[in-house]
Short mmCIF file of N, CA and C in Angstrom, two decimals:
data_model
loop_
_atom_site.label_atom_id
_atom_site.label_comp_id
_atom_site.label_asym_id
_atom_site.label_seq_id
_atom_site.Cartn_x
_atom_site.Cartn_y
_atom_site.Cartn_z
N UNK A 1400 0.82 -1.18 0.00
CA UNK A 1400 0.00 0.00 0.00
C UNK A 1400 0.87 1.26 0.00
N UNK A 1401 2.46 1.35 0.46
CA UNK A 1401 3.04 2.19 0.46
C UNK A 1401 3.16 2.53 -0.89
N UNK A 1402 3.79 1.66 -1.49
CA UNK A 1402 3.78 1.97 -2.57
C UNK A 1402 2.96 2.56 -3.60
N UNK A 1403 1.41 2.17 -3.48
CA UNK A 1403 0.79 2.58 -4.03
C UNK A 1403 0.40 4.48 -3.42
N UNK A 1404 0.67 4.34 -2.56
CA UNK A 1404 0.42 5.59 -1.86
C UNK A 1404 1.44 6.66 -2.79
N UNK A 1405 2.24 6.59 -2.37
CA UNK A 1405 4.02 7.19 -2.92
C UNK A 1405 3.79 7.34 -4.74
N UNK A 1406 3.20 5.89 -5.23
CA UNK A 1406 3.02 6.27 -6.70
C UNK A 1406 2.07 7.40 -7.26
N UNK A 1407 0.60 7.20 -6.48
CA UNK A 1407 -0.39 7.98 -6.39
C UNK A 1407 -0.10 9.77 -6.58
N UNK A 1408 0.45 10.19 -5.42
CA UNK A 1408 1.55 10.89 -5.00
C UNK A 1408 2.40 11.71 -5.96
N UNK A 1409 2.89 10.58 -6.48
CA UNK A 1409 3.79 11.68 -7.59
C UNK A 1409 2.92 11.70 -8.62
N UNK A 1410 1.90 11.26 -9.29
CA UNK A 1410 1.40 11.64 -10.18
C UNK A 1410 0.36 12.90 -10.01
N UNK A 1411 -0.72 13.13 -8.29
CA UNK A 1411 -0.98 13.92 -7.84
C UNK A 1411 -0.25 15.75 -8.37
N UNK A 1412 0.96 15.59 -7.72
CA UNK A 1412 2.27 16.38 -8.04
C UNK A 1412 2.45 16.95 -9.42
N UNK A 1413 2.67 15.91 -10.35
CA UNK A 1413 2.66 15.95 -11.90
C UNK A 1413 1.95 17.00 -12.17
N UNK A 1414 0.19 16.40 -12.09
CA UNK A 1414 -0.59 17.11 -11.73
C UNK A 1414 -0.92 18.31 -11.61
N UNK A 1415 -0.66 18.61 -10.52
CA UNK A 1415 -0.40 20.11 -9.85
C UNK A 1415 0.66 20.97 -10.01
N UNK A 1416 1.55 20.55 -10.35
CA UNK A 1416 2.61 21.14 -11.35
C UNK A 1416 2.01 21.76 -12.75
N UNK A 1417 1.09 21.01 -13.32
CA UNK A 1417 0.78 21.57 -14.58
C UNK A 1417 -0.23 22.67 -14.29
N UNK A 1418 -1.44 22.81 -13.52
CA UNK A 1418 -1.78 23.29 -12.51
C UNK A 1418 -3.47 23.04 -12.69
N UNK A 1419 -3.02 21.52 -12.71
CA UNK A 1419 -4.59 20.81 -12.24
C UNK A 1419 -4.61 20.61 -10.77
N UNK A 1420 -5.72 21.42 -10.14
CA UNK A 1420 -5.48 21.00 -8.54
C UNK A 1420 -5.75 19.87 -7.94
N UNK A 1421 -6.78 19.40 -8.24
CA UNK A 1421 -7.15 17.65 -7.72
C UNK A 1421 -7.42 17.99 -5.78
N UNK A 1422 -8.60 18.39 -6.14
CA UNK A 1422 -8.99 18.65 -4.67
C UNK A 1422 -9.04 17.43 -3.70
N UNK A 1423 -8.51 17.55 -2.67
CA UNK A 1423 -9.01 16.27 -2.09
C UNK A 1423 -8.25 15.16 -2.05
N UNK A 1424 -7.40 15.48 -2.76
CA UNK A 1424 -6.34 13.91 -2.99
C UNK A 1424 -5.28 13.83 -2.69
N UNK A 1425 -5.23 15.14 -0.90
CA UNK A 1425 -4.05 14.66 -0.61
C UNK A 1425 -4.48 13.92 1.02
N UNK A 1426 -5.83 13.55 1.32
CA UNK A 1426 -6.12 13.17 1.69
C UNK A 1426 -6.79 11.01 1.08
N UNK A 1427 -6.20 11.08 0.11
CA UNK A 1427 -6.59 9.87 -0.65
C UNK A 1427 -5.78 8.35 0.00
N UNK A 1428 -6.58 7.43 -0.02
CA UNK A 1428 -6.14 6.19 0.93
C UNK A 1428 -6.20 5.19 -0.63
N UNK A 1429 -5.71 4.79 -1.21
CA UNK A 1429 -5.42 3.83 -2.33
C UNK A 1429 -5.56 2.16 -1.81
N UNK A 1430 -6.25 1.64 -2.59
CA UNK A 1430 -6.28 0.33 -1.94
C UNK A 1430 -6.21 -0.51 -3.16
N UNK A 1431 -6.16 0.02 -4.32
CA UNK A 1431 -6.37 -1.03 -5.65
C UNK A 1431 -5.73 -0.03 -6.60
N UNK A 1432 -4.71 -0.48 -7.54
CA UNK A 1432 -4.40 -0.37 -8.46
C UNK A 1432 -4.34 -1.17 -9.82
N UNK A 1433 -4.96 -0.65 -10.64
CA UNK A 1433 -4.85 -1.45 -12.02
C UNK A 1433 -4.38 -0.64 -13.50
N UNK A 1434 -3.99 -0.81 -14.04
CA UNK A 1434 -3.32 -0.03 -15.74
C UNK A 1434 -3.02 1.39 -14.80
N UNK A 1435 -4.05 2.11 -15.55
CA UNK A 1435 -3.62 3.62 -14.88
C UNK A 1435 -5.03 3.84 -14.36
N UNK A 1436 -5.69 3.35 -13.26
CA UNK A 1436 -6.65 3.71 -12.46
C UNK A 1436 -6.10 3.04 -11.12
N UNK A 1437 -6.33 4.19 -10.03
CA UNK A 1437 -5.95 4.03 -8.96
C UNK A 1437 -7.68 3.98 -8.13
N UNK A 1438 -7.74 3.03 -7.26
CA UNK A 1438 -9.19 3.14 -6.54
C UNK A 1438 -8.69 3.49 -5.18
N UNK A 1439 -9.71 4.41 -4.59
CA UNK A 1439 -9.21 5.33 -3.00
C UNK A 1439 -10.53 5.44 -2.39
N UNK A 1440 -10.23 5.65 -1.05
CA UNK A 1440 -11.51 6.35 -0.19
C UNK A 1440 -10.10 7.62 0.37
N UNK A 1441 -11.58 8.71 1.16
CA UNK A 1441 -10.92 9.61 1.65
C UNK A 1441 -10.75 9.23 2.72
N UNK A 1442 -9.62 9.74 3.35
CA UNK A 1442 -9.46 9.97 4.56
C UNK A 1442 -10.44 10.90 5.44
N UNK A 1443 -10.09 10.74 6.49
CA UNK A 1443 -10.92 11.96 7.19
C UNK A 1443 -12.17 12.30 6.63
N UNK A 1444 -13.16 11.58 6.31
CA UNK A 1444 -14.40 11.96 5.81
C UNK A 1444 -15.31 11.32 7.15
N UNK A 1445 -15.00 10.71 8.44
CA UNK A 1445 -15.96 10.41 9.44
C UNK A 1445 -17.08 9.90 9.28
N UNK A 1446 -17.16 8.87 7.95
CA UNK A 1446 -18.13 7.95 8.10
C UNK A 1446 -17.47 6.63 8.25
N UNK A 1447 -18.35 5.80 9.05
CA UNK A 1447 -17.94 3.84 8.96
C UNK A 1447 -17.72 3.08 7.94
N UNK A 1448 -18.81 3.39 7.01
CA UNK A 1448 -18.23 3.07 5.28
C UNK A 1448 -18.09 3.98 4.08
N UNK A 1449 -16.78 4.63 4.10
CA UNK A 1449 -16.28 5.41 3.32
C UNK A 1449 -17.11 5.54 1.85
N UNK A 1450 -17.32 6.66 1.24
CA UNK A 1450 -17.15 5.87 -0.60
C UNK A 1450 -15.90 5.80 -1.35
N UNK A 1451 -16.38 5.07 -2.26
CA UNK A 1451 -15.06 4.80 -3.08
C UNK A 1451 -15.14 5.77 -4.10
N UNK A 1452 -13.86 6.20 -5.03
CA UNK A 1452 -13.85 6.81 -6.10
C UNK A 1452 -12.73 5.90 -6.73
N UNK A 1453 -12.69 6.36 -8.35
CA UNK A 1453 -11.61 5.94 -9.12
C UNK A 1453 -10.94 7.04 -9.78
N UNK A 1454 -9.46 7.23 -9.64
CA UNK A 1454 -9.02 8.26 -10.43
C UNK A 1454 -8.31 7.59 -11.37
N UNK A 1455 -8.29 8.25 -12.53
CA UNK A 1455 -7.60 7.72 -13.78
C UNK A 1455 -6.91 8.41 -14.41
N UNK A 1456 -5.55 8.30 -14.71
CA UNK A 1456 -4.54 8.47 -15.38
C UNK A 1456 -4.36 9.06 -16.71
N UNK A 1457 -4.77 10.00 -17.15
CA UNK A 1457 -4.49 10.26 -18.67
C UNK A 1457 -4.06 11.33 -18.74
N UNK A 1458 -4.21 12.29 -19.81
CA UNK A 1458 -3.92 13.62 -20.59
C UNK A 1458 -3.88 14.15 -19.60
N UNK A 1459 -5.52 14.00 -19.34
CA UNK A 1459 -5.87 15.40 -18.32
C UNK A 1459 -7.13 14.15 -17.14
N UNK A 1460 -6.30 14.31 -15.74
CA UNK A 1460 -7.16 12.94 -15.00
C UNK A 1460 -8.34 13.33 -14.72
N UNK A 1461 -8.98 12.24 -14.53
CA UNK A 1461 -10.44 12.00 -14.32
C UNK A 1461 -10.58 11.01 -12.76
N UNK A 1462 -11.36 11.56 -11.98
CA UNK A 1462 -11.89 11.05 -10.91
C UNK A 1462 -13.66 11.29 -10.68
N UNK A 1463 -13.68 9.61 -10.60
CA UNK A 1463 -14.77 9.13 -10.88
C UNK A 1463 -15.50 8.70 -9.42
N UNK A 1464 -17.06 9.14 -8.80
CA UNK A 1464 -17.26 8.44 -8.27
C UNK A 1464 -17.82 7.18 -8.10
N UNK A 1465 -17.57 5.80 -7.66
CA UNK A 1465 -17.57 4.62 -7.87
C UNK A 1465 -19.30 4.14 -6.98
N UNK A 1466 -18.77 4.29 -5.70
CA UNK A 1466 -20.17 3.38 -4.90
C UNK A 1466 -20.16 4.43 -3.70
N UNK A 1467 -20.94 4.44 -3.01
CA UNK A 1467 -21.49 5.91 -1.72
C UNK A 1467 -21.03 4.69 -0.69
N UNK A 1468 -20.86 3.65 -0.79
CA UNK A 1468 -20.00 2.86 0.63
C UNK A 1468 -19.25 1.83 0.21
N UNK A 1469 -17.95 1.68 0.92
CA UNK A 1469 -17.29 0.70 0.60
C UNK A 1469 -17.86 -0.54 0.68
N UNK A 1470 -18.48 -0.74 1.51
CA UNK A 1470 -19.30 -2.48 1.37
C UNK A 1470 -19.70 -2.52 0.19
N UNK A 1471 -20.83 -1.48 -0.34
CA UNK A 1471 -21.35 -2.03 -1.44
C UNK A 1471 -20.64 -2.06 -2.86
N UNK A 1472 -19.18 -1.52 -2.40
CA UNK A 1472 -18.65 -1.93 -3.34
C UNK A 1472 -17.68 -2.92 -3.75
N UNK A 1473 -17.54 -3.44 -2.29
CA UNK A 1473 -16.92 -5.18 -2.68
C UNK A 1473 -17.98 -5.81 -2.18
N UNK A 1474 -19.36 -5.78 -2.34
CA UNK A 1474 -20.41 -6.82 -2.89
C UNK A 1474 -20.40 -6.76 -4.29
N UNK A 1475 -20.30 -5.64 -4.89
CA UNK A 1475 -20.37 -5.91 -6.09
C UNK A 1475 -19.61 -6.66 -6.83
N UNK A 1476 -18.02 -5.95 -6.33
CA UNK A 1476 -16.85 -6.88 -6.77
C UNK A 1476 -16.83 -8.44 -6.53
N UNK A 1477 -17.19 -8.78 -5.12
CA UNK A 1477 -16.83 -10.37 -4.92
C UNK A 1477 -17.90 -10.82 -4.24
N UNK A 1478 -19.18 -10.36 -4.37
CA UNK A 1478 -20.62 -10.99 -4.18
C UNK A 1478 -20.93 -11.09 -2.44
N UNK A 1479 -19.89 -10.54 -1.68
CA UNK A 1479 -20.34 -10.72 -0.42
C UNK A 1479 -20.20 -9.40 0.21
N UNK A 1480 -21.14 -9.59 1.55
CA UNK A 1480 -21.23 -8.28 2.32
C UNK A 1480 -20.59 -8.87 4.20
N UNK A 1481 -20.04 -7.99 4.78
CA UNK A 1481 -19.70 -8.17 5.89
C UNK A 1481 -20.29 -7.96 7.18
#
């Protein structure tokens, strides 16, 4: 997860260097990475089941919101709830 954190991170940077701000994402918790989409909840948002978003990697990034709670979004992924 460090890693993914640290990768996240410098592309964030990249980013904001060019001077896309990306609100919010320096509070971002990464838990899945795939090609160039990174999946996160926020930090510090004070709910029990976070939502998820997906940010994605291109020209100009795109962050997507995914599911309004993390459960329901690994039911979707792997059919079970906790």
């Amino acid at each position: 997860m460090k890693y993914m954190q640290d990768w996240l991170a410098d592309w964030v940077s990249r980013y904001r260097a060019e001077g896309i701000p990306l609100l919010g994402m320096d509070n971002a918790i990464p838990f899945l990475q795939f090609q160039d989409t990174f999946l996160y909840v926020l930090a510090g948002t004070y709910r029990d089941d976070l939502p998820t978003y997906a940010f994605d990697i291109n020209d100009t990034p795109t962050i997507r919101p995914l599911h309004e709670r993390f459960s329901d979004f690994v039911f979707k992924q792997w059919g079970t709830k906790g």
